[in-house]
């Protein structure tokens, strides 16, 4: 069980890092919309992240991702 959870935690962390690296930090302070490419990258990444959240029994996070999509 621990081995499976470790895998999903690592995969989820990598996906979150991928999303974060695609967002320009100045976006938060400039009050501008994300670029279409960034939005598409997030949309492409979130379903896989939701799957890992499901495997980790992170129901609230999985639900929030699903509703966002």
Coordinates of C-alpha atoms in Angstrom, one line a residue:
X1 CA 0.0 0.0 0.0
X2 CA 2.8 2.5 0.9
X3 CA 4.5 1.8 -2.4
X4 CA 1.4 2.5 -4.4
X5 CA 0.7 5.7 -2.4
X6 CA 4.3 6.9 -2.8
X7 CA 4.0 6.5 -6.6
X8 CA 0.8 8.5 -6.8
X9 CA 2.1 11.2 -4.4
X10 CA 5.2 11.6 -6.6
X11 CA 3.2 11.7 -9.8
X12 CA 0.8 14.3 -8.4
X13 CA 3.7 16.4 -7.2
X14 CA 5.4 16.2 -10.6
X15 CA 2.1 17.3 -12.3
X16 CA 1.7 20.2 -9.9
X17 CA 5.2 21.3 -10.6
X18 CA 4.6 21.1 -14.3
X19 CA 1.6 23.3 -14.0
X20 CA 3.4 25.7 -11.7
X21 CA 6.4 26.0 -14.1
X22 CA 4.1 26.9 -16.9
X23 CA 2.6 29.9 -15.1
X24 CA 4.5 33.2 -15.2
X25 CA 4.7 34.3 -11.5
X26 CA 4.0 37.9 -12.5
X27 CA 0.5 36.7 -13.6
X28 CA -0.7 37.0 -10.1
X29 CA 0.3 40.7 -9.7
X30 CA -0.4 41.9 -13.2
X31 CA -4.1 40.9 -13.1
X32 CA -3.9 39.5 -16.6
X33 CA -5.5 36.4 -18.1
X34 CA -3.4 33.3 -18.5
X35 CA -2.2 32.6 -22.1
X36 CA -4.2 30.1 -24.1
X37 CA -1.2 27.8 -24.2
X38 CA -1.0 27.8 -20.4
X39 CA -4.7 27.2 -20.0
X40 CA -4.4 24.3 -22.4
X41 CA -1.5 22.8 -20.6
X42 CA -3.4 23.0 -17.3
X43 CA -6.5 21.4 -18.9
X44 CA -4.3 18.6 -20.3
X45 CA -2.7 17.9 -17.0
X46 CA -5.6 18.1 -14.6
X47 CA -7.4 14.8 -15.6
X48 CA -4.3 12.8 -14.8
X49 CA -3.9 14.7 -11.5
X50 CA -7.5 13.9 -10.7
X51 CA -6.7 10.2 -11.3
X52 CA -3.8 10.3 -8.8
X53 CA -6.0 12.1 -6.3
X54 CA -8.6 9.4 -6.6
X55 CA -6.0 6.7 -6.0
X56 CA -4.9 8.6 -2.9
X57 CA -8.5 9.0 -1.7
X58 CA -8.2 12.8 -1.9
X59 CA -11.9 13.1 -2.7
X60 CA -12.3 16.8 -2.1
X61 CA -9.3 17.6 -4.4
X62 CA -10.5 15.2 -7.1
X63 CA -14.0 16.8 -6.9
X64 CA -12.7 20.3 -7.2
X65 CA -10.5 19.3 -10.3
X66 CA -13.5 17.6 -11.9
X67 CA -15.8 20.6 -11.4
X68 CA -13.1 22.9 -12.7
X69 CA -12.8 20.8 -15.9

